[in-house]
Amino acid sequence: MTAPLHLVPDGFTPAPGGPGQVRALHAVARINHGPVPLDFDRLAAEFPAVRSGLALAGDADLELRLACTGPEELRAVSAALHRAGATKIRIDLVLRALTPAPVPLRPVP
């Protein structure tokens, strides 16, 4: 028998901001913007769901790590990204966080 799937990464800690406001829906948004880059600082200040971001060279211009209260907030963030100038948004849900296990060291003979 397998355990039920939860969309909460291991090591999840609730976000500060509101008591009882759990940000259990984690996602990664890969974004292409138009000729004007998106203002990451403004987006992060406006939406508490934005946890971190990476400016990329490659298929996407920006990658945002999101922690949302639910699907409604995820849709709201996606709509705001479009209004802010994003031309393409790909959102992937995070099923679990992967962290490397420590490698056991063996004594040298």
Coordinates of N, CA, C and O in Angstrom, one line a residue:
M1 N 0.8 -1.2 0.0 CA 0.0 0.0 0.0 C 0.9 1.2 0.0 O 1.9 1.3 0.7
T2 N 0.6 2.2 -0.8 CA 1.4 3.4 -0.9 C 0.7 4.5 -0.1 O -0.5 4.6 0.1
A3 N 1.6 5.5 0.4 CA 1.1 6.6 1.1 C 0.4 7.6 0.2 O 0.7 7.7 -1.0
P4 N -0.6 8.3 0.7 CA -1.3 9.3 -0.1 C -0.4 10.4 -0.5 O 0.6 10.8 0.2
L5 N -0.6 11.0 -1.7 CA 0.2 12.0 -2.3 C -0.2 13.4 -1.7 O -1.4 13.7 -1.6
H6 N 0.7 14.1 -1.1 CA 0.5 15.4 -0.6 C 1.4 16.4 -1.4 O 2.5 16.2 -1.6
L7 N 0.8 17.6 -1.7 CA 1.5 18.6 -2.5 C 2.3 19.5 -1.6 O 2.3 20.7 -1.7
V8 N 2.9 19.0 -0.5 CA 3.7 19.7 0.4 C 5.0 19.1 0.5 O 5.2 18.0 0.8
P9 N 6.1 19.9 0.1 CA 7.4 19.4 0.2 C 7.9 19.0 1.6 O 7.4 19.6 2.5
D10 N 8.8 18.1 1.7 CA 9.3 17.7 3.0 C 10.0 19.0 3.6 O 10.6 19.7 2.8
G11 N 10.0 19.1 4.8 CA 10.6 20.3 5.5 C 9.9 21.5 5.3 O 10.4 22.6 5.5
F12 N 8.6 21.5 5.0 CA 7.8 22.7 4.8 C 7.6 23.4 6.1 O 7.3 22.8 7.1
T13 N 7.8 24.7 6.0 CA 7.5 25.5 7.2 C 6.5 26.6 6.7 O 6.6 27.2 5.7
P14 N 5.5 26.8 7.5 CA 4.5 27.8 7.2 C 5.1 29.2 7.0 O 6.0 29.6 7.7
A15 N 4.5 29.9 6.1 CA 5.0 31.3 5.8 C 4.6 32.3 6.8 O 3.5 32.1 7.4
P16 N 5.4 33.2 7.2 CA 4.9 34.2 8.1 C 3.9 35.1 7.5 O 3.8 35.2 6.2
G17 N 3.0 35.7 8.2 CA 2.1 36.6 7.6 C 0.7 36.5 8.2 O 0.1 37.5 8.6
G18 N 0.2 35.3 8.3 CA -1.1 35.2 8.9 C -1.3 33.9 9.7 O -0.9 32.9 9.2
P19 N -1.8 34.0 10.8 CA -2.1 32.7 11.6 C -3.1 31.9 10.8 O -4.1 32.4 10.4
G20 N -2.8 30.6 10.7 CA -3.7 29.7 10.0 C -3.6 29.8 8.5 O -4.3 29.1 7.8
Q21 N -2.8 30.7 7.9 CA -2.7 30.8 6.4 C -1.6 29.9 6.0 O -0.4 30.3 6.0
V22 N -1.9 28.7 5.6 CA -0.9 27.7 5.3 C -0.7 27.8 3.7 O -1.6 27.8 3.0
R23 N 0.6 27.8 3.3 CA 0.9 27.9 1.9 C 1.4 26.5 1.5 O 2.5 26.2 1.4
A24 N 0.4 25.6 1.3 CA 0.7 24.2 1.1 C 0.8 23.8 -0.4 O 1.3 22.8 -0.7
L25 N 0.4 24.7 -1.3 CA 0.5 24.4 -2.7 C 1.8 25.1 -3.3 O 1.9 26.3 -3.4
H26 N 2.8 24.2 -3.5 CA 4.1 24.7 -4.0 C 4.2 24.5 -5.5 O 3.8 23.5 -6.0
A27 N 4.8 25.5 -6.2 CA 4.9 25.4 -7.7 C 6.1 26.1 -8.2 O 6.7 27.0 -7.4
V28 N 6.5 25.8 -9.4 CA 7.6 26.5 -10.0 C 7.0 27.1 -11.3 O 6.4 26.4 -12.1
A29 N 7.2 28.4 -11.5 CA 6.7 29.1 -12.7 C 7.9 29.5 -13.6 O 8.8 30.2 -13.1
R30 N 7.9 29.0 -14.8 CA 9.0 29.4 -15.8 C 8.3 30.4 -16.7 O 7.3 30.1 -17.3
I31 N 8.9 31.5 -16.9 CA 8.3 32.7 -17.5 C 9.2 33.2 -18.6 O 10.4 33.3 -18.5
N32 N 8.5 33.6 -19.7 CA 9.2 34.3 -20.8 C 8.5 35.7 -20.8 O 7.3 35.8 -20.7
H33 N 9.3 36.8 -20.8 CA 8.7 38.1 -20.8 C 8.9 38.7 -22.2 O 9.7 38.3 -23.0
G34 N 8.2 39.8 -22.4 CA 8.4 40.6 -23.6 C 9.6 41.4 -23.7 O 10.6 41.0 -23.0
P35 N 9.7 42.5 -24.4 CA 10.9 43.3 -24.6 C 11.3 43.9 -23.2 O 12.5 44.3 -23.1
V36 N 10.4 44.1 -22.3 CA 10.7 44.7 -21.0 C 10.7 43.6 -20.0 O 9.7 42.9 -19.8
P37 N 11.8 43.4 -19.3 CA 11.9 42.4 -18.2 C 10.9 42.7 -17.1 O 10.5 43.8 -16.8
L38 N 10.4 41.6 -16.5 CA 9.5 41.7 -15.3 C 10.2 42.2 -14.1 O 11.4 41.9 -13.9
D39 N 9.6 43.0 -13.3 CA 10.1 43.6 -12.1 C 10.0 42.6 -11.0 O 8.9 42.5 -10.3
F40 N 11.0 41.7 -10.7 CA 10.9 40.7 -9.7 C 10.6 41.3 -8.3 O 9.8 40.7 -7.6
D41 N 11.3 42.3 -8.0 CA 11.1 42.9 -6.6 C 9.7 43.3 -6.4 O 9.1 43.1 -5.3
R42 N 9.1 43.9 -7.4 CA 7.7 44.4 -7.3 C 6.7 43.2 -7.2 O 5.8 43.1 -6.3
L43 N 7.0 42.1 -8.0 CA 6.2 40.9 -7.9 C 6.3 40.3 -6.5 O 5.3 39.8 -6.0
A44 N 7.5 40.2 -6.0 CA 7.7 39.5 -4.7 C 7.0 40.3 -3.6 O 6.5 39.8 -2.6
A45 N 7.0 41.7 -3.7 CA 6.4 42.5 -2.7 C 4.9 42.4 -2.8 O 4.2 42.5 -1.8
E46 N 4.4 42.3 -4.0 CA 2.9 42.3 -4.2 C 2.3 41.0 -3.9 O 1.2 40.9 -3.4
F47 N 3.0 39.9 -4.1 CA 2.5 38.5 -3.9 C 3.3 37.8 -2.9 O 4.5 37.4 -3.2
P48 N 2.8 37.5 -1.7 CA 3.6 36.7 -0.8 C 3.8 35.3 -1.2 O 4.7 34.6 -0.6
A49 N 3.2 34.8 -2.3 CA 3.4 33.5 -2.8 C 4.8 33.4 -3.4 O 5.3 32.3 -3.5
V50 N 5.3 34.5 -3.9 CA 6.6 34.4 -4.6 C 7.7 34.3 -3.5 O 7.9 35.2 -2.7
R51 N 8.4 33.2 -3.5 CA 9.4 32.9 -2.5 C 10.8 33.2 -3.0 O 11.6 33.7 -2.2
S52 N 11.1 32.9 -4.2 CA 12.5 33.2 -4.8 C 12.4 33.2 -6.3 O 11.4 32.7 -6.8
G53 N 13.4 33.6 -6.9 CA 13.5 33.6 -8.4 C 14.9 33.5 -8.9 O 15.8 33.8 -8.2
L54 N 14.9 33.1 -10.2 CA 16.2 33.0 -10.9 C 16.0 33.6 -12.2 O 15.0 33.3 -12.9
A55 N 17.0 34.5 -12.6 CA 17.0 35.0 -14.0 C 17.8 34.0 -14.8 O 18.9 33.5 -14.4
L56 N 17.2 33.5 -15.9 CA 17.8 32.4 -16.7 C 18.3 32.8 -18.1 O 17.7 33.8 -18.7
A57 N 19.2 32.1 -18.6 CA 19.6 32.2 -20.0 C 19.2 30.8 -20.6 O 19.6 29.8 -20.1
G58 N 18.3 30.8 -21.6 CA 17.8 29.5 -22.1 C 16.4 29.7 -22.6 O 15.9 30.7 -23.1
D59 N 15.6 28.6 -22.4 CA 14.2 28.5 -22.8 C 13.3 29.5 -22.1 O 12.3 30.0 -22.6
A60 N 13.6 29.8 -20.8 CA 12.8 30.7 -20.0 C 13.7 31.9 -19.6 O 14.9 31.8 -19.5
D61 N 13.1 33.0 -19.3 CA 13.8 34.2 -18.9 C 13.9 34.3 -17.3 O 14.8 34.8 -16.8
L62 N 12.8 33.7 -16.7 CA 12.7 33.8 -15.3 C 12.1 32.6 -14.7 O 11.2 32.0 -15.3
E63 N 12.5 32.1 -13.5 CA 11.9 31.0 -12.8 C 11.6 31.5 -11.4 O 12.4 32.0 -10.7
L64 N 10.3 31.3 -11.1 CA 9.9 31.7 -9.7 C 9.5 30.5 -8.9 O 8.8 29.6 -9.4
R65 N 9.9 30.5 -7.7 CA 9.4 29.4 -6.7 C 8.3 30.0 -6.0 O 8.4 31.1 -5.4
L66 N 7.1 29.3 -6.0 CA 5.9 29.8 -5.4 C 5.4 28.9 -4.3 O 5.6 27.7 -4.4
A67 N 4.8 29.5 -3.3 CA 4.2 28.8 -2.2 C 2.8 29.4 -2.0 O 2.7 30.5 -1.5
C68 N 1.7 28.8 -2.5 CA 0.4 29.4 -2.6 C -0.5 28.8 -1.5 O -0.3 27.6 -1.1
T69 N -1.5 29.5 -1.1 CA -2.5 29.0 -0.2 C -3.5 28.0 -0.9 O -4.1 27.3 -0.2
G70 N -3.5 28.0 -2.2 CA -4.4 27.1 -2.9 C -4.4 27.5 -4.4 O -3.7 28.4 -4.8
P71 N -5.3 26.7 -5.1 CA -5.3 27.0 -6.6 C -5.8 28.4 -7.0 O -5.3 28.9 -8.0
E72 N -6.6 29.0 -6.1 CA -7.1 30.4 -6.4 C -6.0 31.3 -6.4 O -5.8 32.2 -7.3
E73 N -5.1 31.3 -5.4 CA -3.9 32.2 -5.4 C -3.0 31.9 -6.5 O -2.4 32.8 -7.1
L74 N -2.8 30.6 -6.9 CA -1.9 30.3 -8.0 C -2.4 30.9 -9.3 O -1.7 31.5 -10.1
R75 N -3.8 30.8 -9.5 CA -4.4 31.5 -10.7 C -4.2 33.0 -10.6 O -3.9 33.6 -11.7
A76 N -4.4 33.6 -9.5 CA -4.2 35.0 -9.3 C -2.8 35.5 -9.7 O -2.6 36.5 -10.3
V77 N -1.8 34.7 -9.2 CA -0.4 35.0 -9.5 C -0.1 34.9 -11.0 O 0.5 35.7 -11.6
S78 N -0.6 33.8 -11.6 CA -0.5 33.6 -13.0 C -1.1 34.8 -13.8 O -0.5 35.3 -14.8
A79 N -2.3 35.2 -13.5 CA -2.9 36.3 -14.2 C -2.2 37.6 -14.0 O -2.0 38.4 -14.9
A80 N -1.6 37.8 -12.8 CA -0.8 39.0 -12.5 C 0.5 39.0 -13.4 O 0.9 40.1 -13.8
L81 N 1.1 37.8 -13.5 CA 2.3 37.7 -14.4 C 2.0 38.1 -15.8 O 2.7 38.8 -16.5
H82 N 0.8 37.7 -16.3 CA 0.4 38.0 -17.7 C 0.2 39.5 -17.8 O 0.7 40.2 -18.7
R83 N -0.5 40.1 -16.8 CA -0.7 41.6 -16.8 C 0.6 42.3 -16.7 O 0.7 43.4 -17.2
A84 N 1.6 41.8 -16.0 CA 2.9 42.4 -15.8 C 3.8 42.4 -17.1 O 4.8 43.0 -17.1
G85 N 3.4 41.6 -18.1 CA 4.2 41.5 -19.3 C 4.7 40.1 -19.7 O 5.4 40.0 -20.7
A86 N 4.3 39.1 -18.9 CA 4.8 37.8 -19.3 C 4.1 37.3 -20.6 O 2.9 37.5 -20.7
T87 N 4.8 36.8 -21.5 CA 4.3 36.3 -22.8 C 4.0 34.8 -22.8 O 3.1 34.3 -23.5
K88 N 4.7 34.1 -21.9 CA 4.5 32.7 -21.8 C 4.8 32.3 -20.4 O 5.8 32.7 -19.8
I89 N 3.9 31.5 -19.8 CA 4.1 31.0 -18.4 C 3.9 29.5 -18.4 O 2.8 29.0 -18.9
R90 N 4.8 28.8 -17.8 CA 4.6 27.3 -17.6 C 4.7 27.1 -16.1 O 5.7 27.4 -15.5
I91 N 3.7 26.5 -15.5 CA 3.6 26.3 -14.1 C 3.7 24.8 -13.9 O 2.9 24.0 -14.4
D92 N 4.6 24.3 -13.0 CA 4.7 22.9 -12.6 C 4.5 22.9 -11.1 O 5.1 23.6 -10.4
L93 N 3.6 21.9 -10.7 CA 3.4 21.7 -9.3 C 4.6 20.9 -8.7 O 5.1 20.0 -9.3
V94 N 5.0 21.3 -7.5 CA 6.0 20.6 -6.7 C 5.4 19.5 -5.9 O 4.5 19.7 -5.1
L95 N 5.8 18.2 -6.2 CA 5.2 17.1 -5.5 C 5.9 16.8 -4.1 O 5.3 16.5 -3.1
R96 N 7.2 17.0 -4.2 CA 8.0 16.9 -2.9 C 9.4 17.5 -3.2 O 9.9 17.6 -4.3
A97 N 10.0 17.9 -2.1 CA 11.4 18.4 -2.2 C 12.4 17.3 -2.1 O 12.2 16.4 -1.3
L98 N 13.4 17.4 -2.9 CA 14.5 16.3 -2.8 C 15.7 17.0 -2.2 O 16.2 18.0 -2.7
T99 N 16.3 16.3 -1.3 CA 17.5 16.8 -0.7 C 18.5 15.6 -0.6 O 18.1 14.5 -0.3
P100 N 19.7 15.9 -1.0 CA 20.7 14.8 -1.0 C 21.0 14.2 0.4 O 21.1 15.0 1.3
A101 N 21.1 12.9 0.5 CA 21.4 12.3 1.8 C 22.9 12.3 1.9 O 23.7 12.3 1.0
P102 N 23.4 12.4 3.2 CA 24.8 12.5 3.4 C 25.5 11.2 2.9 O 24.9 10.1 3.1
V103 N 26.6 11.3 2.3 CA 27.3 10.1 1.8 C 28.2 9.6 3.0 O 29.0 10.3 3.6
P104 N 28.0 8.3 3.3 CA 28.8 7.7 4.4 C 30.3 7.6 4.0 O 30.6 7.2 2.9
L105 N 31.1 8.1 4.9 CA 32.6 8.0 4.6 C 33.1 6.7 5.1 O 32.8 6.3 6.2
R106 N 34.0 6.1 4.3 CA 34.6 4.9 4.7 C 36.1 5.2 5.1 O 36.7 6.0 4.4
P107 N 36.6 4.5 6.1 CA 38.0 4.8 6.4 C 38.9 4.3 5.3 O 38.6 3.3 4.6
V108 N 40.0 5.0 5.1 CA 41.0 4.7 4.1 C 41.9 3.6 4.6 O 42.4 3.7 5.7
P109 N 42.0 2.4 3.9 CA 42.9 1.3 4.4 C 44.3 1.7 4.5 O 44.9 2.5 3.9

